[in-house]
mmCIF file of C-alpha atoms in Angstrom:
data_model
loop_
_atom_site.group_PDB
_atom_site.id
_atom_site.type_symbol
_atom_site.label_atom_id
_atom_site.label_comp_id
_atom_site.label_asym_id
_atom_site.label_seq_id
_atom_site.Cartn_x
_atom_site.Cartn_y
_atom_site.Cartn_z
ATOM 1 C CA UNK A 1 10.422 -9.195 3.608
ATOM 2 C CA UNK A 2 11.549 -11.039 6.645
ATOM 3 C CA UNK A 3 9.906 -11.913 9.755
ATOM 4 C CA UNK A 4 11.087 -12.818 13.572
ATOM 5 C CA UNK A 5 9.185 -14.021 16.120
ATOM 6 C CA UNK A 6 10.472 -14.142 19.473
ATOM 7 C CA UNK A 7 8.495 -15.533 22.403
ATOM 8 C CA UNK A 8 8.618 -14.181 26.353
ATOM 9 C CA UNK A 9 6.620 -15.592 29.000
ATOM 10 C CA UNK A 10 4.556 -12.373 28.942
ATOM 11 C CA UNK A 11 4.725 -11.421 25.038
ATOM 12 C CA UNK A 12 5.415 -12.481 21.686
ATOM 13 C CA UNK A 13 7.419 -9.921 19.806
ATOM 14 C CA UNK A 14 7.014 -10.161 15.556
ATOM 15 C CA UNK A 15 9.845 -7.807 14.396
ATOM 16 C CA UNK A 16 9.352 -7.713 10.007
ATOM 17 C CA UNK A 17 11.839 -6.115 7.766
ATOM 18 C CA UNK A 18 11.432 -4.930 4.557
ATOM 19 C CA UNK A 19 8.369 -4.766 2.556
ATOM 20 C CA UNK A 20 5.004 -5.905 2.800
ATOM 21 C CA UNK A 21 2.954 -5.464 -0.103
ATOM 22 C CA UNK A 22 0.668 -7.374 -2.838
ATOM 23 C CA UNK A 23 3.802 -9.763 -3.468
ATOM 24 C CA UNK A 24 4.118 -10.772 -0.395
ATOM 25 C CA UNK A 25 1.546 -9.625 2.035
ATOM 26 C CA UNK A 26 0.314 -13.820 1.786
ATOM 27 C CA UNK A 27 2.969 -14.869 3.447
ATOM 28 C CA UNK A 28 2.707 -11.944 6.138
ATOM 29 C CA UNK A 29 -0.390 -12.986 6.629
ATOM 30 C CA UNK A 30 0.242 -16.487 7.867
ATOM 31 C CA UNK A 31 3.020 -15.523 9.824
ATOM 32 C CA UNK A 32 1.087 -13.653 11.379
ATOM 33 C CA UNK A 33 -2.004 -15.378 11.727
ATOM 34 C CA UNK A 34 0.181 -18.332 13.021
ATOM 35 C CA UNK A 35 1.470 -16.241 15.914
ATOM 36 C CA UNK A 36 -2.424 -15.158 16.940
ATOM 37 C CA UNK A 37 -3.271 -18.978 16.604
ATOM 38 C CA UNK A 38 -0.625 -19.920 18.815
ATOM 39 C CA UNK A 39 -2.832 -18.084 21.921
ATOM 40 C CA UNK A 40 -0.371 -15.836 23.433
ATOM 41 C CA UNK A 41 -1.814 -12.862 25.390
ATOM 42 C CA UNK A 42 0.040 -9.922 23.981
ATOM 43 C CA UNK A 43 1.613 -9.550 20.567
ATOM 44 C CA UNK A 44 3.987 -7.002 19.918
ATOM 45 C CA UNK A 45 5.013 -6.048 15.993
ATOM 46 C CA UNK A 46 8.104 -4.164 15.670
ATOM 47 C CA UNK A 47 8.164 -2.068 12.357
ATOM 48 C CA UNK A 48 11.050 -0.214 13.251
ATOM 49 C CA UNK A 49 12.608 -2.053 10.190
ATOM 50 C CA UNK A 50 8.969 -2.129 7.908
ATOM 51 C CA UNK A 51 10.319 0.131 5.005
ATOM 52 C CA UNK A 52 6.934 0.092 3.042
ATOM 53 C CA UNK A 53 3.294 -1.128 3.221
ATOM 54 C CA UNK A 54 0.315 -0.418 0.927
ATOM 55 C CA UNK A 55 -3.199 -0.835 1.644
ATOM 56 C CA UNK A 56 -2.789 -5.415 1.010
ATOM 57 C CA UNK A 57 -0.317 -5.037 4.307
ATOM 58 C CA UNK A 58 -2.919 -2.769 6.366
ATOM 59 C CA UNK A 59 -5.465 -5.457 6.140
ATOM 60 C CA UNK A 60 -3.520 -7.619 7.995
ATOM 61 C CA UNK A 61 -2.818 -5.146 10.949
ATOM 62 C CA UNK A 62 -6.506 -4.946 10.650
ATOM 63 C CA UNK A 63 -7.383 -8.828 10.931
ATOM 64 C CA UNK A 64 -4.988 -8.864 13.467
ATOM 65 C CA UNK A 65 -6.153 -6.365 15.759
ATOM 66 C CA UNK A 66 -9.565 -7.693 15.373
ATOM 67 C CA UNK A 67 -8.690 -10.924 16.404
ATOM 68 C CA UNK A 68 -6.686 -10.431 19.359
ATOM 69 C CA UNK A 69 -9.687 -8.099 20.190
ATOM 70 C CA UNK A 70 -12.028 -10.494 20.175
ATOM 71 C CA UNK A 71 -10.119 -12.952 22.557
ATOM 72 C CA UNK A 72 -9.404 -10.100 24.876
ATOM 73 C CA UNK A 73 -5.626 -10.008 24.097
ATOM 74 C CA UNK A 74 -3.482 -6.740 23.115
ATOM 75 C CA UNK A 75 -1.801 -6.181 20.392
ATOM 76 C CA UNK A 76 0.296 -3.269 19.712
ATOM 77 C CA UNK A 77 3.277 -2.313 17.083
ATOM 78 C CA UNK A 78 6.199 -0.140 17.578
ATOM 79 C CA UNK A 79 9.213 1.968 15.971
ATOM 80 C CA UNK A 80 6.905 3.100 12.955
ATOM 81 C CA UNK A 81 8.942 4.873 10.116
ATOM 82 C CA UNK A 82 7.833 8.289 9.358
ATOM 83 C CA UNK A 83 6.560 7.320 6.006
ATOM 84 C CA UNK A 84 4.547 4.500 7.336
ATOM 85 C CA UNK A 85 3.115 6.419 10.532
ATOM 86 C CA UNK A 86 1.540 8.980 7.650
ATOM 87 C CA UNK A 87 -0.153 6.054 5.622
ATOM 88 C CA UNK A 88 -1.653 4.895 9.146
ATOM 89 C CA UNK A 89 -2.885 8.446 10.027
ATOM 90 C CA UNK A 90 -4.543 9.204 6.536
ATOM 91 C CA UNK A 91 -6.512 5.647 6.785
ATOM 92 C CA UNK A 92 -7.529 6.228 10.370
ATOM 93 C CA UNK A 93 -5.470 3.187 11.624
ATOM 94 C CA UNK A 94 -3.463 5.577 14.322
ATOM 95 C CA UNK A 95 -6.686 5.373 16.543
ATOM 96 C CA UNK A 96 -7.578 1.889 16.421
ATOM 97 C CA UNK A 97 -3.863 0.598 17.651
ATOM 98 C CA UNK A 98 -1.593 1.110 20.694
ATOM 99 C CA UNK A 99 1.804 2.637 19.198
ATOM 100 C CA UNK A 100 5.288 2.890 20.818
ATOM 101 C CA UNK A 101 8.077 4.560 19.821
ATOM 102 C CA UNK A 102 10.460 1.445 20.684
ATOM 103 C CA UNK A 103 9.689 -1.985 21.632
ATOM 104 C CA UNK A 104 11.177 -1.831 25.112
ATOM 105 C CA UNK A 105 8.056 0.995 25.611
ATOM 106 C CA UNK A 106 5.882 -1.268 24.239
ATOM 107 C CA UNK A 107 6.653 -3.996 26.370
ATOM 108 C CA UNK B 1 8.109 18.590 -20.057
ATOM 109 C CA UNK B 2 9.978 15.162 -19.318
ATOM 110 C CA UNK B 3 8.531 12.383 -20.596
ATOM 111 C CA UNK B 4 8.491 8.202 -20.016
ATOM 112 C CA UNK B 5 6.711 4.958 -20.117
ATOM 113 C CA UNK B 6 7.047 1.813 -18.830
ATOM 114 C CA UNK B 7 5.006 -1.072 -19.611
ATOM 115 C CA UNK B 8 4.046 -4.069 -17.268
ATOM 116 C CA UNK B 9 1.892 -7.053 -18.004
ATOM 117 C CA UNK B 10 -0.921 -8.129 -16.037
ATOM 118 C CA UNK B 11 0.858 -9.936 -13.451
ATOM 119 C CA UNK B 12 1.030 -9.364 -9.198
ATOM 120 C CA UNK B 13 5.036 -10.137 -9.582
ATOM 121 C CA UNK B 14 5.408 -6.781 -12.030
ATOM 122 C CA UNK B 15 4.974 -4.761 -9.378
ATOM 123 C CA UNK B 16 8.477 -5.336 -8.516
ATOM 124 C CA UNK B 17 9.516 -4.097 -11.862
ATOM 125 C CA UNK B 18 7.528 -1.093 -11.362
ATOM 126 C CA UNK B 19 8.878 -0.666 -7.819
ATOM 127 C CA UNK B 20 12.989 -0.826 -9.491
ATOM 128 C CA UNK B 21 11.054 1.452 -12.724
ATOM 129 C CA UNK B 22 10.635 4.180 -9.570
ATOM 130 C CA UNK B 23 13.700 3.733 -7.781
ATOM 131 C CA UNK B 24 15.953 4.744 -10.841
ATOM 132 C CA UNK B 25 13.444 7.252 -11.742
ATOM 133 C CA UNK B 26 14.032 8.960 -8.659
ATOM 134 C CA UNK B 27 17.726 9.294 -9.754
ATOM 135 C CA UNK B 28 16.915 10.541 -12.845
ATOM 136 C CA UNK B 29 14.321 13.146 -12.297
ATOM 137 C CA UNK B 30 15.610 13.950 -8.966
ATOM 138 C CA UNK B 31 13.040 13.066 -6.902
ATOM 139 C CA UNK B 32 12.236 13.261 -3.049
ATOM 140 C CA UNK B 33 12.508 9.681 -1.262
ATOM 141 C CA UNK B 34 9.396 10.473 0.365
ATOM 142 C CA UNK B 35 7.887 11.243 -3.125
ATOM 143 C CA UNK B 36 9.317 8.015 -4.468
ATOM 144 C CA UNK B 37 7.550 6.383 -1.259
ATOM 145 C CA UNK B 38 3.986 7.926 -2.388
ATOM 146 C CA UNK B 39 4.428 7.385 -5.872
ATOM 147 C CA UNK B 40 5.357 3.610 -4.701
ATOM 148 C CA UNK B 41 1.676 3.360 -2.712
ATOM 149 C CA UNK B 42 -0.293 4.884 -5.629
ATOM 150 C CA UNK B 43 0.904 2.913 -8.227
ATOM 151 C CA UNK B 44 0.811 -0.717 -6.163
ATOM 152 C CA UNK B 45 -2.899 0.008 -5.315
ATOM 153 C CA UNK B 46 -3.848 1.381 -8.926
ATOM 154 C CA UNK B 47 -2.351 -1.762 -10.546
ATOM 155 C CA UNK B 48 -3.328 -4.147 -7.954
ATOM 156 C CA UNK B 49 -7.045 -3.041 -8.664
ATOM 157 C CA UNK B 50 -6.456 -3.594 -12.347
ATOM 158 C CA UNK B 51 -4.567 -6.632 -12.639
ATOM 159 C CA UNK B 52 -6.758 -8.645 -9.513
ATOM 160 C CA UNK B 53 -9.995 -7.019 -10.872
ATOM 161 C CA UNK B 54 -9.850 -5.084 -14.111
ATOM 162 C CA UNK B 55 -8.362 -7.518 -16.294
ATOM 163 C CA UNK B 56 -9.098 -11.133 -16.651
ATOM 164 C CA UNK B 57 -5.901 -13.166 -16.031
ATOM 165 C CA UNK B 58 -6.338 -16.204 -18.467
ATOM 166 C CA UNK B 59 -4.971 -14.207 -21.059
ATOM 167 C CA UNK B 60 -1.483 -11.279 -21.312
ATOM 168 C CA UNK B 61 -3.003 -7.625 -21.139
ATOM 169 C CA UNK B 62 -0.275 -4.875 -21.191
ATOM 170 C CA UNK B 63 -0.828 -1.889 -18.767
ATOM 171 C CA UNK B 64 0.748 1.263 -19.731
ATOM 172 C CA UNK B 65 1.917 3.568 -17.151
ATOM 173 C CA UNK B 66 3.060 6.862 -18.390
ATOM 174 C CA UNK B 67 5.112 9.664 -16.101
ATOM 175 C CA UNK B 68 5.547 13.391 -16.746
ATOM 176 C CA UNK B 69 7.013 15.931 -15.398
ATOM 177 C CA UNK B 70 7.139 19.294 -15.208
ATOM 178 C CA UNK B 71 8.349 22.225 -13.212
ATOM 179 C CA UNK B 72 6.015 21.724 -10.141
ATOM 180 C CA UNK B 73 3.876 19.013 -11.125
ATOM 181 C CA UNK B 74 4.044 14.857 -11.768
ATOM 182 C CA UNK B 75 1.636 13.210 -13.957
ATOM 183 C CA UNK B 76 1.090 10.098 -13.985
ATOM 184 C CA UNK B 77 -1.223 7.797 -16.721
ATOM 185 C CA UNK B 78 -2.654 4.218 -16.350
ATOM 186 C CA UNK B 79 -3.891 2.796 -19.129
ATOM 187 C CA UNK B 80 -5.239 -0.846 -19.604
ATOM 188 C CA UNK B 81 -7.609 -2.523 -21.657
ATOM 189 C CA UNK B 82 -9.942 -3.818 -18.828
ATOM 190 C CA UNK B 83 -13.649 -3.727 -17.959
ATOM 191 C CA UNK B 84 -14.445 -0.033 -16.946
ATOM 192 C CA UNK B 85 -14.369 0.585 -13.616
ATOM 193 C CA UNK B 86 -13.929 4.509 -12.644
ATOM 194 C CA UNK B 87 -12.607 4.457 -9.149
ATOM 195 C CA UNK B 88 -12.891 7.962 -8.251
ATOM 196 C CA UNK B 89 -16.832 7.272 -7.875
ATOM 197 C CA UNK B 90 -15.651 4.509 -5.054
ATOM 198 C CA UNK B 91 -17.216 5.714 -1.443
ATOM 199 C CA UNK B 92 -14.345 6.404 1.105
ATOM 200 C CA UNK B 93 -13.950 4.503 4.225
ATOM 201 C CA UNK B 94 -15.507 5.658 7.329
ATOM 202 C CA UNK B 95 -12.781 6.210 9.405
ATOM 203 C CA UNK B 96 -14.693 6.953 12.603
ATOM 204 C CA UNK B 97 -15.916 3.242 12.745
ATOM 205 C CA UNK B 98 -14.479 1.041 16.109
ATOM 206 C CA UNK B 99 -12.032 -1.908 14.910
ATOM 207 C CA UNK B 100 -15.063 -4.035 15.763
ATOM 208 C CA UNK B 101 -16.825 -2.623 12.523
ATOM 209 C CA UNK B 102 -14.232 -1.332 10.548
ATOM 210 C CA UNK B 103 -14.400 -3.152 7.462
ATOM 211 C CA UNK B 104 -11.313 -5.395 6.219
ATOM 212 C CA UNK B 105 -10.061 -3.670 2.937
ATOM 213 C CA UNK B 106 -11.483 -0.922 0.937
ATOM 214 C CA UNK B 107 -8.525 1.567 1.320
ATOM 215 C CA UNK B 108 -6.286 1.386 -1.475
ATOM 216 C CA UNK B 109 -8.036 4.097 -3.835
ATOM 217 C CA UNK B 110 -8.979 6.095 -0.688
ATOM 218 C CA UNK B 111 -4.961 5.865 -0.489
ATOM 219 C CA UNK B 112 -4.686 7.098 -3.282
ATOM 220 C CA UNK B 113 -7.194 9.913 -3.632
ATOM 221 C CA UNK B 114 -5.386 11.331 -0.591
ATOM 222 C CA UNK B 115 -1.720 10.902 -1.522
ATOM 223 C CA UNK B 116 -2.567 12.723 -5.557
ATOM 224 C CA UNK B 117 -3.597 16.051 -5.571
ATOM 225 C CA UNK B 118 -6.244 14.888 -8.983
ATOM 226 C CA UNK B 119 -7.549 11.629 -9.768
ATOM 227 C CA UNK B 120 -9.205 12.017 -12.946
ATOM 228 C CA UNK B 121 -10.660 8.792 -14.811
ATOM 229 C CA UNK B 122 -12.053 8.771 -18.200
ATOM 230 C CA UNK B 123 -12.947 5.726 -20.605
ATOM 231 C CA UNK B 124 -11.789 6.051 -25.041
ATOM 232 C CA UNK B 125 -12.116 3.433 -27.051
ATOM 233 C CA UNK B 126 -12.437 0.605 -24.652
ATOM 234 C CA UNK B 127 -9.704 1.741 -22.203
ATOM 235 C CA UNK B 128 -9.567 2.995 -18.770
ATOM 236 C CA UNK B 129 -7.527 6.457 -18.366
ATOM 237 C CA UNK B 130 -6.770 7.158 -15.475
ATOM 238 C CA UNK B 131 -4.642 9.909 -14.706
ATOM 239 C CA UNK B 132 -3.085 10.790 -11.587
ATOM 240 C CA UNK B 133 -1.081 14.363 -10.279
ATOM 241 C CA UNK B 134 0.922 15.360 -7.672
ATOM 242 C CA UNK B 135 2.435 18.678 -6.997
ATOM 243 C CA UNK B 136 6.101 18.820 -6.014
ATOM 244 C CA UNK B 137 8.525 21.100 -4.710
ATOM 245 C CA UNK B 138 5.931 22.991 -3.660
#
């Protein structure tokens, strides 16, 4: 798994790569939870190149979304793989988060 | 009916052995990538449950994970020597719930009961059965 963040004055974009999953979702987690600390307004995740996630990886979208919620900031992901758009859909997550198909939608 | 097992120990990082396992499984058996992907996500949230929870992790437990195949159906068998624990009598998730009170966790076997076509648990002889199938080329 690899992540990138890259910061705009009006966004923060997270692109990861790869896998998240019990191995490594830890280390997803702070990256991500480091990005949230950092106070931006609007994070944007691109999964375009997120090639697997299990249920340890969701929580984190979830955490996420709750937090940015809860400072009145947006957080949205883009370029879901077909695979991982199904997983979202069966646990419900396609309602609870703004998806785009690329980033430049998204931002 | 083909037949195999592989056998991991009670460790997170053997998940990446059974995620390689998979991979040249699906080049043996001839299997879909997006079956392979499924397979993948049941498996990782089975074990996980079993290794973080099931098994204590001072000492080496082997978990036994055992694939069939036939015709139009994949079986696949978890054994492991933990406490019992039958997950099909977990509650599912709520789904309808806002992000404010959706609760963190609590999908992985929900994952799974929606991915496998049967989830069927049983306990013999201090061991915890549970045995998953999917239907394929269907």
């Amino acid at each position: 798994m690899n992540v990138t963040v890259t910061k705009s004055e009006n966004y923060t974009l997270v692109s990861v790569e790869g896998r998240v999953d019990s191995t490594n979702a830890g280390e997803f987690e702070k990256s991500m939870l480091d990005v949230v600390a950092e106070g931006g307004n609007k994070i944007i995740l691109d999964c375009s190149e997120l090639n697997y996630i299990s249920s340890t990886g969701l929580r984190i979208f979830l955490i996420v979304q709750k937090k940015m919620m809860a400072n009145n900031g947006h957080f949205c992901l883009c370029g879901l793989q077909a695979g991982i758009k199904e997983i979202f859909d069966i646990s419900g997550f396609s309602s609870i988060f703004k998806m785009f198909p690329d980033k430049e939608s998204a931002i | 009916m083909k037949c195999k097992t592989l056998l991991i120990k009670n460790q997170i990082e053997e998940l990446n052995r059974v995620v390689d396992y998979l991979d040249e499984l699906g080049e043996e058996w001839d299997l879909a990538v997006p079956l392979i992907f499924s397979l993948n996500l049941v498996l990782e949230e089975a074990l996980t449950n079993i290794i973080l929870y099931g098994l204590d992790n001072q000492s080496e437990h082997i978990i036994e994970i055992e694939f069939k195949k036939s015709d139009d159906q994949l079986f696949i068998s978890l054994i492991d020597d933990g406490i019992a624990y039958d997950p099909t009598q977990k509650a599912d998730p709520d789904l309808t719930l806002s992000v404010e009170d959706r609760p963190i966790g609590g999908l992985g076997i929900f994952l799974i009961k929606k991915i496998m076509n049967q989830v069927v648990y049983s306990r013999k002889e201090n061991k915890n059965y549970l045995m998953l199938t999917k239907n394929i080329n269907v």
